[in-house]
mmCIF file of C-alpha atoms and ligand atoms in Angstrom:
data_model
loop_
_atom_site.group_PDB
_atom_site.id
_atom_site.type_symbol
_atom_site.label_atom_id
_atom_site.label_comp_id
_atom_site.label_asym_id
_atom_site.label_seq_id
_atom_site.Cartn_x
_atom_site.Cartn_y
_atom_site.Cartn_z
ATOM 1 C CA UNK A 859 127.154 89.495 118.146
ATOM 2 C CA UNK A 860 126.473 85.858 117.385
ATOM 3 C CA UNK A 861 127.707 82.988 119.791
ATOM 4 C CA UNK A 862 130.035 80.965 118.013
ATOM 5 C CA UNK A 863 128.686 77.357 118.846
ATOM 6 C CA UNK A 864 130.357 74.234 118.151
ATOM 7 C CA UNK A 865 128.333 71.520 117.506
ATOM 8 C CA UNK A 866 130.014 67.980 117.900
ATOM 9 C CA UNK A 867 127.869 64.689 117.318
ATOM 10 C CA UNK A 868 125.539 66.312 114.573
ATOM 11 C CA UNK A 869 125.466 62.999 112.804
ATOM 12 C CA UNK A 870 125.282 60.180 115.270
ATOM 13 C CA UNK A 871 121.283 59.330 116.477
ATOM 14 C CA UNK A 872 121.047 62.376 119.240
ATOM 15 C CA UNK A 873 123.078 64.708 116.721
ATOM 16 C CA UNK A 874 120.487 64.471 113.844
ATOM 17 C CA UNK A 875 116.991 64.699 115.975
ATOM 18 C CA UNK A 876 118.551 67.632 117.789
ATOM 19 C CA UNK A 877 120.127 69.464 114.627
ATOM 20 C CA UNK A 878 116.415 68.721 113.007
ATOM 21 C CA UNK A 879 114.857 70.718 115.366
ATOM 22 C CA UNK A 880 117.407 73.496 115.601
ATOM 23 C CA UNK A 881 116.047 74.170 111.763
ATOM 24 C CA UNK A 882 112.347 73.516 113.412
ATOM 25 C CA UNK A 883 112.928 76.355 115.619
ATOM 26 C CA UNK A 884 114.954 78.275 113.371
ATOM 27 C CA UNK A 885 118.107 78.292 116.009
ATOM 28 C CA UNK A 886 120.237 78.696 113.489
ATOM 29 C CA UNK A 887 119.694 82.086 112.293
ATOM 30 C CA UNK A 888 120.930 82.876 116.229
ATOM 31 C CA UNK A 889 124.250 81.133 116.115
ATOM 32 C CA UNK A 890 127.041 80.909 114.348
ATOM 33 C CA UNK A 891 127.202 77.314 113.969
ATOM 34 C CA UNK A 892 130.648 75.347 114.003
ATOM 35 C CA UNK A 893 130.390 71.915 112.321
ATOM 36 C CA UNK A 894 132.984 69.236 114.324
ATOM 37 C CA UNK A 895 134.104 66.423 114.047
ATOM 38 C CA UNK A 896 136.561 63.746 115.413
ATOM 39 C CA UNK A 897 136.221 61.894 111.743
ATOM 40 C CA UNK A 898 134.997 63.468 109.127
ATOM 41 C CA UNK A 899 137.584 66.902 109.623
ATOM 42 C CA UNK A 900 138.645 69.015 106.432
ATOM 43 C CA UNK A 901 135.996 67.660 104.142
ATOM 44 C CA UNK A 902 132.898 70.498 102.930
ATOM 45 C CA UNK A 903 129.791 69.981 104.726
ATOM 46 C CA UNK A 904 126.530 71.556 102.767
ATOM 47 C CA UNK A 905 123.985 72.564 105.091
ATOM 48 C CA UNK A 906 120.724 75.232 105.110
ATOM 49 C CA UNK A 907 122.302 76.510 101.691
ATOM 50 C CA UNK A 908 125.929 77.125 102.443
ATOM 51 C CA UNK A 909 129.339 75.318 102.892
ATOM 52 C CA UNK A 910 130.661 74.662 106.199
ATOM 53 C CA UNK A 911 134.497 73.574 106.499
ATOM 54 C CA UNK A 912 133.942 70.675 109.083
ATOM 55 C CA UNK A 913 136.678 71.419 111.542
ATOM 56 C CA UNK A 914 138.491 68.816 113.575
ATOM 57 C CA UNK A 915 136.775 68.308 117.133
ATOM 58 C CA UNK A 916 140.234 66.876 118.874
ATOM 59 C CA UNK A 917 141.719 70.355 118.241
ATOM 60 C CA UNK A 918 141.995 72.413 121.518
ATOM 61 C CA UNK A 919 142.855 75.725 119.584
ATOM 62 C CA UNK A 920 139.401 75.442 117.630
ATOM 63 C CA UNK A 921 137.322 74.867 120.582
ATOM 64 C CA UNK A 922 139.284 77.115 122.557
ATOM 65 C CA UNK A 923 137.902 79.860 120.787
ATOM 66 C CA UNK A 924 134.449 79.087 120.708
ATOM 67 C CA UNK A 925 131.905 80.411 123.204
ATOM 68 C CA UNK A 926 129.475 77.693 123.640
ATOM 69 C CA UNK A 927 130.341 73.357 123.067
ATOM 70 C CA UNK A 928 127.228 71.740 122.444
ATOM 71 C CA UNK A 929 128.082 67.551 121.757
ATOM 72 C CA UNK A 930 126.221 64.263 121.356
ATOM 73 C CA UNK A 931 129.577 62.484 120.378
ATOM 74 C CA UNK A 932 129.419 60.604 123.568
ATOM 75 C CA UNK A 933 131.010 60.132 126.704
ATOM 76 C CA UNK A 934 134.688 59.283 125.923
ATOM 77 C CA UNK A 935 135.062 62.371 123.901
ATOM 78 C CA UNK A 936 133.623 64.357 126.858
ATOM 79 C CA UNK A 937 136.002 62.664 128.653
ATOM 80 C CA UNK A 938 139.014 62.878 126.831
ATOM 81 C CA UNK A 939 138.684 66.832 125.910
ATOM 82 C CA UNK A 940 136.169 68.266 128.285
ATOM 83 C CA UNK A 941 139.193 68.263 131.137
ATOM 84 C CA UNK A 942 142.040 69.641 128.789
ATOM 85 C CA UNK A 943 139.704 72.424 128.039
ATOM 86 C CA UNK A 944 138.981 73.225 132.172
ATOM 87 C CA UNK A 945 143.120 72.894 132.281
ATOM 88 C CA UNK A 946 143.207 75.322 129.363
ATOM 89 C CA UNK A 947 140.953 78.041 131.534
ATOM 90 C CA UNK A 948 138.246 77.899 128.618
ATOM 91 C CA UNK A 949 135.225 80.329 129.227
ATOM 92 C CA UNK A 950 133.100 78.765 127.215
ATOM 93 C CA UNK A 951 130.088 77.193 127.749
ATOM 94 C CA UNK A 952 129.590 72.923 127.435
ATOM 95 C CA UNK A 953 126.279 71.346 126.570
ATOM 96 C CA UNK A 954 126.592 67.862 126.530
ATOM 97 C CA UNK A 955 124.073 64.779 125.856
ATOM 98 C CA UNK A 956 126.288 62.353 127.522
ATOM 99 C CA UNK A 957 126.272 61.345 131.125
ATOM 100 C CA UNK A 958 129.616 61.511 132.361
ATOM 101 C CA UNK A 959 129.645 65.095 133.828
ATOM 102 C CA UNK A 960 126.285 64.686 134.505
ATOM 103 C CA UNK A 961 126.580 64.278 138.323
ATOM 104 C CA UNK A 962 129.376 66.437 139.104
ATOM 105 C CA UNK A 963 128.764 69.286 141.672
ATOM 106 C CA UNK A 964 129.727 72.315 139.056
ATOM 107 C CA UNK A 965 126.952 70.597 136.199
ATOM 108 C CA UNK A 966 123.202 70.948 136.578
ATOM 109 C CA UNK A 967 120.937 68.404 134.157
ATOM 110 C CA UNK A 968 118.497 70.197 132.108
ATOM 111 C CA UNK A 969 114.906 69.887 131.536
ATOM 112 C CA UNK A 970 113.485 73.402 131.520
ATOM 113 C CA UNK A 971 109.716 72.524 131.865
ATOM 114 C CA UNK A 972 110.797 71.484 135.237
ATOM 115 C CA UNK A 973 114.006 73.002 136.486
ATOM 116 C CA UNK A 974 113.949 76.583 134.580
ATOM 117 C CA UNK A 975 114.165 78.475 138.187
ATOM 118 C CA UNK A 976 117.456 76.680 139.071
ATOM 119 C CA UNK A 977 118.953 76.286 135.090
ATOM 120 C CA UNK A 978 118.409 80.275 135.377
ATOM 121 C CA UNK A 979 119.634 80.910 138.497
ATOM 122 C CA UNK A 980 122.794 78.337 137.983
ATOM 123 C CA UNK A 981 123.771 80.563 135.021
ATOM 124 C CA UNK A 982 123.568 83.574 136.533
ATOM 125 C CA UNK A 983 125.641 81.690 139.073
ATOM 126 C CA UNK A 984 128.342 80.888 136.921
ATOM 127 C CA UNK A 985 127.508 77.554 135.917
ATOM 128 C CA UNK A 986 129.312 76.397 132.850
ATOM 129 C CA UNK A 987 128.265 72.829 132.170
ATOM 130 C CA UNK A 988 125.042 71.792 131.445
ATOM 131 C CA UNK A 989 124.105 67.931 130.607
ATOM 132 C CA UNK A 990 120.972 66.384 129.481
ATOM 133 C CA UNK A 991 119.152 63.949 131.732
ATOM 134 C CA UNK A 992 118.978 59.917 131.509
ATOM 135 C CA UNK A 993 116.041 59.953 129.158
ATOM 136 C CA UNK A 994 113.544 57.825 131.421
ATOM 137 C CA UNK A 995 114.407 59.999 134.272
ATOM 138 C CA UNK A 996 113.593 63.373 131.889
ATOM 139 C CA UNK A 997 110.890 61.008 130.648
ATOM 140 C CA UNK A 998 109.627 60.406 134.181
ATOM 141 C CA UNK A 999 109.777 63.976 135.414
ATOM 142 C CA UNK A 1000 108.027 65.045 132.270
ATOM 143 C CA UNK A 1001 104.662 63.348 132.655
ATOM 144 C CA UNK A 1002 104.532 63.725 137.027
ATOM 145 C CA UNK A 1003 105.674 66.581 137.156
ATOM 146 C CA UNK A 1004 103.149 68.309 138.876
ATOM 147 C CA UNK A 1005 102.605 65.458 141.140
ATOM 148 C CA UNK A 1006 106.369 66.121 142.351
ATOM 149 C CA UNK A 1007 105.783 70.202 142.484
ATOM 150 C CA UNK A 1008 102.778 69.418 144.949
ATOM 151 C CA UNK A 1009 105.134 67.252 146.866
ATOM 152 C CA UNK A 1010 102.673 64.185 146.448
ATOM 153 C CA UNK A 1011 105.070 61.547 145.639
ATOM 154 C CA UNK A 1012 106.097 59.559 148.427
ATOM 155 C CA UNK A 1013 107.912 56.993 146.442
ATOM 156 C CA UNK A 1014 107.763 55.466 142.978
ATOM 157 C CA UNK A 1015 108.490 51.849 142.106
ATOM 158 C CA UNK A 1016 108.884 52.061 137.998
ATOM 159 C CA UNK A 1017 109.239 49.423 135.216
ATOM 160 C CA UNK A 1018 110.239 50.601 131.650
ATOM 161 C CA UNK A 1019 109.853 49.606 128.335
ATOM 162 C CA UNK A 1020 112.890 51.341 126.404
ATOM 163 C CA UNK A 1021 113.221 51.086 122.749
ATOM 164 C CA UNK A 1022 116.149 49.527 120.458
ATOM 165 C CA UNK A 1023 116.927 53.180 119.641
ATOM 166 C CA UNK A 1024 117.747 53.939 123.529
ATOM 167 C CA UNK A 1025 121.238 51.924 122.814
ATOM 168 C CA UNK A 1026 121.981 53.686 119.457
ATOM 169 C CA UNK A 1027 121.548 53.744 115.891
ATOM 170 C CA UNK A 1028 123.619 50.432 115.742
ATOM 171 C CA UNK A 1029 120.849 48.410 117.969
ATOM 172 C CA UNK A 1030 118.045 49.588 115.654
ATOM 173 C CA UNK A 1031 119.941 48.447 112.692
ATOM 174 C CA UNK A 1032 120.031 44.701 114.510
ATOM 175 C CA UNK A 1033 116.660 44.603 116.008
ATOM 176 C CA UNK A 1034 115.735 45.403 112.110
ATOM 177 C CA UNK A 1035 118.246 42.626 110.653
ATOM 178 C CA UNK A 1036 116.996 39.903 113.406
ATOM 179 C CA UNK A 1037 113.203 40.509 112.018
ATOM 180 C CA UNK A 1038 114.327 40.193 108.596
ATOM 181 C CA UNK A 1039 116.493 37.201 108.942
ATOM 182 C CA UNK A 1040 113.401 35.841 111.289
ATOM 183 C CA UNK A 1041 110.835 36.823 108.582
ATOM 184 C CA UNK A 1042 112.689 35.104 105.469
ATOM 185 C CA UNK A 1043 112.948 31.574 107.454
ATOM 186 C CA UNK A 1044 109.450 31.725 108.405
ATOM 187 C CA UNK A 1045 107.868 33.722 105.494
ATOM 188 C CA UNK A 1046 107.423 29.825 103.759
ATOM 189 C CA UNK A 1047 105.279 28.350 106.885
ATOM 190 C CA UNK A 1048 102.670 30.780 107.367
ATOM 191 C CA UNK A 1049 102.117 30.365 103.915
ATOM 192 C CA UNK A 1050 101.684 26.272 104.136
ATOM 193 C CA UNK A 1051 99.727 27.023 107.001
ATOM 194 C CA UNK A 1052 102.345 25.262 108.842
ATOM 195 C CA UNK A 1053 101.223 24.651 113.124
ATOM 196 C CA UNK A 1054 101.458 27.297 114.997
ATOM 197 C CA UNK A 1055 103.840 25.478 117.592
ATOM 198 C CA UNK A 1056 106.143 24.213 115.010
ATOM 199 C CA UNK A 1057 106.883 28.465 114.001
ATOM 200 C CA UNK A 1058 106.966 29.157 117.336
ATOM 201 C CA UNK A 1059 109.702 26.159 118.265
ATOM 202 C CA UNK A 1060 111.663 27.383 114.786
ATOM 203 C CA UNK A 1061 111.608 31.246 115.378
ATOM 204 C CA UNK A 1062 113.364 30.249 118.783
ATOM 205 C CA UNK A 1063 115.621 27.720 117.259
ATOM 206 C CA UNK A 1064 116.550 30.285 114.524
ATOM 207 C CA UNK A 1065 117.496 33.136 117.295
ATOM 208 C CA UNK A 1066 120.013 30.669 118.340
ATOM 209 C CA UNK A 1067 121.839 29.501 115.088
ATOM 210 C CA UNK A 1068 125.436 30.723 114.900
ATOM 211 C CA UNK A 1069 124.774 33.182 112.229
ATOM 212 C CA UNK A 1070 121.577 35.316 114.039
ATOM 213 C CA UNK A 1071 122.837 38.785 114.050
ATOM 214 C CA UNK A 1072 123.266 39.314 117.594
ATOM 215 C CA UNK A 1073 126.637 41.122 117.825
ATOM 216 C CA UNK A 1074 125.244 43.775 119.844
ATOM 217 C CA UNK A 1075 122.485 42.763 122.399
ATOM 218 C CA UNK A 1076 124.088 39.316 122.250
ATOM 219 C CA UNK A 1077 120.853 37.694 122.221
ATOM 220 C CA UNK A 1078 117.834 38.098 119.908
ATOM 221 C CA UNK A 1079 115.708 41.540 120.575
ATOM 222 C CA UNK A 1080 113.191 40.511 118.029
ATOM 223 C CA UNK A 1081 110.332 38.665 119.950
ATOM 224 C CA UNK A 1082 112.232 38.325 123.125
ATOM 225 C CA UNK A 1083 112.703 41.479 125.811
ATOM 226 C CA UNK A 1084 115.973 41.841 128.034
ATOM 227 C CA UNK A 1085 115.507 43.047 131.773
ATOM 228 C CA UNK A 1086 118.498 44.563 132.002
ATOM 229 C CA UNK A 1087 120.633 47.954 130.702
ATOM 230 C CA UNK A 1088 123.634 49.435 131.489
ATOM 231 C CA UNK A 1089 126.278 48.164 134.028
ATOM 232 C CA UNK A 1090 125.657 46.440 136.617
ATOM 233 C CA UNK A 1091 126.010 48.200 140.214
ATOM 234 C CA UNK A 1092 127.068 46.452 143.110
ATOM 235 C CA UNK A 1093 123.798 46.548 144.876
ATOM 236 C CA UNK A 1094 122.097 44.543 142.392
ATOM 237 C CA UNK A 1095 120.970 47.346 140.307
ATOM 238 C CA UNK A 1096 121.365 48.215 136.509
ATOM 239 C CA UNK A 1097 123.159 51.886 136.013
ATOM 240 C CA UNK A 1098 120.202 52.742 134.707
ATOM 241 C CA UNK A 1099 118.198 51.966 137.589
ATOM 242 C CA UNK A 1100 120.486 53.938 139.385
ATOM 243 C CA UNK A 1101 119.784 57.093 137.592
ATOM 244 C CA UNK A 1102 116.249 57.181 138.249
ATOM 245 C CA UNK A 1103 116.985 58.313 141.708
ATOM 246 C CA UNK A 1104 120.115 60.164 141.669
ATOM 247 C CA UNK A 1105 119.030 62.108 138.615
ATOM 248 C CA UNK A 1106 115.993 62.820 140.005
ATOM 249 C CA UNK A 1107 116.855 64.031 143.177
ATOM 250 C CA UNK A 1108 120.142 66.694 141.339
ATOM 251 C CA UNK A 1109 116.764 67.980 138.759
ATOM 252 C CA UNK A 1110 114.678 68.975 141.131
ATOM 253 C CA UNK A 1111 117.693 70.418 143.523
ATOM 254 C CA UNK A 1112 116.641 68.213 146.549
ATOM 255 C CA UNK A 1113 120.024 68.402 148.621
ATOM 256 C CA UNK A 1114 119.148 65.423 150.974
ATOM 257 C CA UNK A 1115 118.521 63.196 148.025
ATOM 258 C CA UNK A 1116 115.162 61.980 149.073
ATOM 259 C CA UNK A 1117 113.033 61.143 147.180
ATOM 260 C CA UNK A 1118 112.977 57.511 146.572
ATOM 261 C CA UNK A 1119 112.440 56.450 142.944
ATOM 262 C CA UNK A 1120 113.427 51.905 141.788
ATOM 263 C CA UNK A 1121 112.756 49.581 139.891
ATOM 264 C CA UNK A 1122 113.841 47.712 136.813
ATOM 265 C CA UNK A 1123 114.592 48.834 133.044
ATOM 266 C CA UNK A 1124 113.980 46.747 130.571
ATOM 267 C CA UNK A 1125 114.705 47.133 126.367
ATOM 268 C CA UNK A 1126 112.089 45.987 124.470
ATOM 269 C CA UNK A 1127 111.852 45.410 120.698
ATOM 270 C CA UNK A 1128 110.101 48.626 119.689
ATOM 271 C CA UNK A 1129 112.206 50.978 117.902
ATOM 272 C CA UNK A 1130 111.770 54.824 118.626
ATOM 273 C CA UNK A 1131 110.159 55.890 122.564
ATOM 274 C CA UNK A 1132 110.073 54.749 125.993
ATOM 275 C CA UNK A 1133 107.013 53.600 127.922
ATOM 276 C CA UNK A 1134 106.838 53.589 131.667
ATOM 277 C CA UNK A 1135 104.789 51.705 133.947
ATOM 278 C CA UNK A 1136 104.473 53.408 137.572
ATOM 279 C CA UNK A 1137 103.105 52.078 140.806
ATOM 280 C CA UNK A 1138 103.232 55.896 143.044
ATOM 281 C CA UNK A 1139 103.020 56.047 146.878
ATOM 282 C CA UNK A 1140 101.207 59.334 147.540
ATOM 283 C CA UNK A 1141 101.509 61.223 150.362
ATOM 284 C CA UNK A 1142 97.857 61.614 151.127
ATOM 285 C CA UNK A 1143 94.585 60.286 149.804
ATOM 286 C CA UNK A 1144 93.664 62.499 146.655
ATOM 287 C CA UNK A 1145 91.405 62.113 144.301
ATOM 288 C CA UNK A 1146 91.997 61.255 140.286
ATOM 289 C CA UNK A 1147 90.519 64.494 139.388
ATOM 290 C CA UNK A 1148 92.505 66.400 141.038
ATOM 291 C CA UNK A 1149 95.472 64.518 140.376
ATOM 292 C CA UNK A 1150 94.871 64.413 136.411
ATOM 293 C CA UNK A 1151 94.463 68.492 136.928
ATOM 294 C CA UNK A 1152 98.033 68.448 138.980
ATOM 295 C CA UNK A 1153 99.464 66.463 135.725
ATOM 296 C CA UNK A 1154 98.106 68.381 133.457
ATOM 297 C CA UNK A 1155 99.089 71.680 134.283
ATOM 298 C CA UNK A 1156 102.470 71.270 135.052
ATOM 299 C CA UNK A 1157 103.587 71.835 131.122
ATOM 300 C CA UNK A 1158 101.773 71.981 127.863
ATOM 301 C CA UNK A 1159 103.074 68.865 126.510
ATOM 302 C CA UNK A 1160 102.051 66.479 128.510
ATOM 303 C CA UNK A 1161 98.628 64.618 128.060
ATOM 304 C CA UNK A 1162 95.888 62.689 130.194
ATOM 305 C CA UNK A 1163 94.859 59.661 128.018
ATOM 306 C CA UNK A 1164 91.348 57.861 129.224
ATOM 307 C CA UNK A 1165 91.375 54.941 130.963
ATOM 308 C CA UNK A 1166 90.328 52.164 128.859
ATOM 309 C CA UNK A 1167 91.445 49.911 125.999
ATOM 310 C CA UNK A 1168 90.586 52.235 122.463
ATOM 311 C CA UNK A 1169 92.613 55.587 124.269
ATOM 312 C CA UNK A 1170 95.417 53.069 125.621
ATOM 313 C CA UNK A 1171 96.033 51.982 121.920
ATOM 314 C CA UNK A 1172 95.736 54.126 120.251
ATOM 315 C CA UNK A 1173 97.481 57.481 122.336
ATOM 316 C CA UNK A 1174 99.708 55.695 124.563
ATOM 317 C CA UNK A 1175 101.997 53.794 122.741
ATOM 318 C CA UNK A 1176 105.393 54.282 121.027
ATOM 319 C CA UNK A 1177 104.449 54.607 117.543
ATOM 320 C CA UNK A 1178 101.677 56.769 118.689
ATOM 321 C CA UNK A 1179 104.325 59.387 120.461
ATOM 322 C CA UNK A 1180 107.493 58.753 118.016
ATOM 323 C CA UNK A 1181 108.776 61.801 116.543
ATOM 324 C CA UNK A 1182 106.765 64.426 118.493
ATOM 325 C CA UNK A 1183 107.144 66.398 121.485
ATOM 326 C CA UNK A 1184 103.800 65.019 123.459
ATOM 327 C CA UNK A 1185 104.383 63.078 126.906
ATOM 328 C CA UNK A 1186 100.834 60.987 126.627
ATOM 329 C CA UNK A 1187 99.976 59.357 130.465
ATOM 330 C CA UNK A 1188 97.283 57.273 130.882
ATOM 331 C CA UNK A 1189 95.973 54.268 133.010
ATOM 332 C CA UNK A 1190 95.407 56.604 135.888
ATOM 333 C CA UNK A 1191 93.515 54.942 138.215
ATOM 334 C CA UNK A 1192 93.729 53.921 142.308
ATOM 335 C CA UNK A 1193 95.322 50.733 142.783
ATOM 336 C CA UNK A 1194 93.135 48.355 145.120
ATOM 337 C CA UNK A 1195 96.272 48.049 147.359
ATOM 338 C CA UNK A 1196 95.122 50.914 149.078
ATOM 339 C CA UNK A 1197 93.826 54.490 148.456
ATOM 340 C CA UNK A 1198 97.323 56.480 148.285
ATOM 341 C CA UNK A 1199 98.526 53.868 145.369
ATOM 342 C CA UNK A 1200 98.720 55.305 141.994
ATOM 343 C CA UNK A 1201 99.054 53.383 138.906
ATOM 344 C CA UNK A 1202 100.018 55.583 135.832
ATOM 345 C CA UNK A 1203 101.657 54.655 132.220
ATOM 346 C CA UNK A 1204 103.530 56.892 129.933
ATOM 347 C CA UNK A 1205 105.680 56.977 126.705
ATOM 348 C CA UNK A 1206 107.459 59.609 125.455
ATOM 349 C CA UNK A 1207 109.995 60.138 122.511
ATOM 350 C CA UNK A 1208 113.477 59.173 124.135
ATOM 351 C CA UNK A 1209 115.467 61.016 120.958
ATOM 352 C CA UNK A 1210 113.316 64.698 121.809
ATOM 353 C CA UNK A 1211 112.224 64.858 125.646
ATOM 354 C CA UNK A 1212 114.977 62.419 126.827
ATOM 355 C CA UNK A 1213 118.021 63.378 124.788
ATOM 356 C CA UNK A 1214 117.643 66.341 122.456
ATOM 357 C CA UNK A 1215 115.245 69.196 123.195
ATOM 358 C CA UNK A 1216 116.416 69.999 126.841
ATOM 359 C CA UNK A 1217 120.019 70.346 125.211
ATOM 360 C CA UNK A 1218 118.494 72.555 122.465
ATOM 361 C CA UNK A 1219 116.503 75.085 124.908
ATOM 362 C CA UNK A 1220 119.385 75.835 127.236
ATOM 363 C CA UNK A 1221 121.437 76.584 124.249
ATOM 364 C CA UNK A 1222 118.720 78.952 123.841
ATOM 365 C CA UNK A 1223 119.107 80.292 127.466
ATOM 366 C CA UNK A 1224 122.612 81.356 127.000
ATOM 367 C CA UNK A 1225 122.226 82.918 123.756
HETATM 368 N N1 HSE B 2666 120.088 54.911 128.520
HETATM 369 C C1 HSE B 2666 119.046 55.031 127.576
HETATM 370 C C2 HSE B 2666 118.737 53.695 126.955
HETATM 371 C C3 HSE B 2666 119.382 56.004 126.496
HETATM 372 O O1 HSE B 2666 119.616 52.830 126.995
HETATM 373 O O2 HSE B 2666 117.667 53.512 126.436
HETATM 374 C C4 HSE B 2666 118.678 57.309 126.668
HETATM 375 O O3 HSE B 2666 119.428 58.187 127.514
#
């Protein structure tokens, strides 16, 4: 019989990439999909040629009854009803794209190209909760992969470059509004040939008038980048930064937590995809042959991209990767620091790899 799945979060950012490629992959003819919501509850919702009664996602008896949860409404829904359902004794299964359960001891994040053996064995274990990785982290483990299986990596010191889309549909919408409102005050002096300083001095005067729209990142996005997301920690890290490690360490299953992952995230002004910038400490002196074959065989999406400034360009940028599955790495070379530092840059598609298709593929696991 069909698993009754109850998807919650279908129409937020996450929701609609990872219901888009449930119809891809034709998921849907192996579920019986429940539509939720904590909103839009009683109304008719017309999808893949039928009408679904959207049901409300705040009611326990509903969700009690179903056999797998999958959400992207966020973390203070998973918060407020996850628990109530443990209390209730559900038996049900909880997939869930936001990080609050993500490092408890009874969850295990999913990334199947690289943690299959232990999402398969944690089911047969028992598991119940299953959560999608920080999507630099998945990001991360997607393109080095293989350089972790070998046990290579003696540390990594990372920088990102993490799209508007990263912090929601609403940040897109105001990285979009700040170029437009930038565009129509300077539209006039390119034109009249106006000097280049004088745009420059009134693009940055303009980010600063009262009515910039800036009610979200609080400063402009739009020609600017800000070296900093999430909360701040009290070691001097972002939350984010945080992640890189800790997630790491509970994806691959390393118990003593040791692998040493830092650096600094930054959001920058493109829209869709993060890029990464690594500097890797290997364990031994290796040569970029053999490491581009370690790379490249770890999974079949991710790609070695030349070295040099045409490849760069044109395969290993955002708009390049947005809206498909391929983890592009490139600018593999030795750096002259010494002959066990690695320099490697990747981007993938923070909406598929980082948020949406790990959540998708263990729902195919337990059906
Ligand atoms: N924390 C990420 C970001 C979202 O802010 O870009 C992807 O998990």
């Amino acid at each position: 019989m069909k698993k009754l799945v109850g998807i919650v979060g279908w129409r937020g950012i996450v929701g609609s990439v990872l219901v888009k490629r449930m119809c891809e992959e034709n998921d849907f003819d192996k579920i019986n999909p429940i539509f939720l919501s904590t909103s839009q509850f009683g109304k008719k919702y017309f999808f893949l040629n039928k009408y679904y009664l959207i049901e409300n996602a705040y009611n326990i008896d509903i969700l009690m009854s179903l056999d797998i949860i999958i959400t992207c409404q966020g973390s203070d829904y998973t918060n407020e009803i996850f628990f109530k359902l443990v209390s209730c004794n559900w038996k049900g299964y909880w997939i869930d794209a936001s990080s609050n359960l993500r490092m408890n001891n009874n969850s295990i994040i999913v990334l199947d190209p690289i943690n299959k053996k232990f999402i398969k064995e944690s089911i047969e274990n028992g598991i119940k909760v299953f959560v999608g990785g920080n999507c630099t982290v998945s990001l991360m483990l997607m393109a080095l992969g293989g350089l972790f299986k070998e046990n290579l990596i003696d540390w990594i010191s990372v920088s990102t470059y993490q799209a508007a889309s990263g912090s929601g549909a609403k940040s897109v919408l105001e990285l979009l509004s700040q170029m437009n409102y930038l565009t129509k005050y300077i539209k006039k002096d390119i034109k009249n040939n106006f000097s280049i300083l004088d745009i420059m001095h009134k693009f940055i005067f303009l980010t600063k008038k009262k009515n910039f729209p800036k009610k979200n990142f609080t400063v402009s996005l739009a020609g600017n980048v800000i070296p900093w997301i999430d909360q701040e920690m009290s070691n001097g890290q972002s939350k984010e930064e945080w992640k890189m490690k800790s997630e790491t360490n509970k994806i691959l299953n390393i118990k003593d937590n040791n692998i040493c992952i830092d650096g600094i995230c930054v959001r920058i002004s493109s829209l869709r995809s993060h890029s990464q910038s690594f500097t890797i400490r290997l364990k031994k002196d290796i040569s970029i042959s053999s490491i581009k074959e370690i790379i490249k065989n770890q999974n079949q999406w991710v790609k070695i991209v030349s070295n040099d400034y045409n490849s760069s360009k044109i395969k290993l940028t955002p708009i390049s990767v947005s809206e498909t599955l391929n983890i592009p790495i490139g600018r593999i070379r030795k750096l002259n620091i010494g002959k066990k530092y690695l320099s490697a840059f990747t981007v993938g598609d923070q909406l598929l790899w980082g948020a949406s298709e790990p959540l998708r593929r263990v729902l195919n696991f337990l059906i």
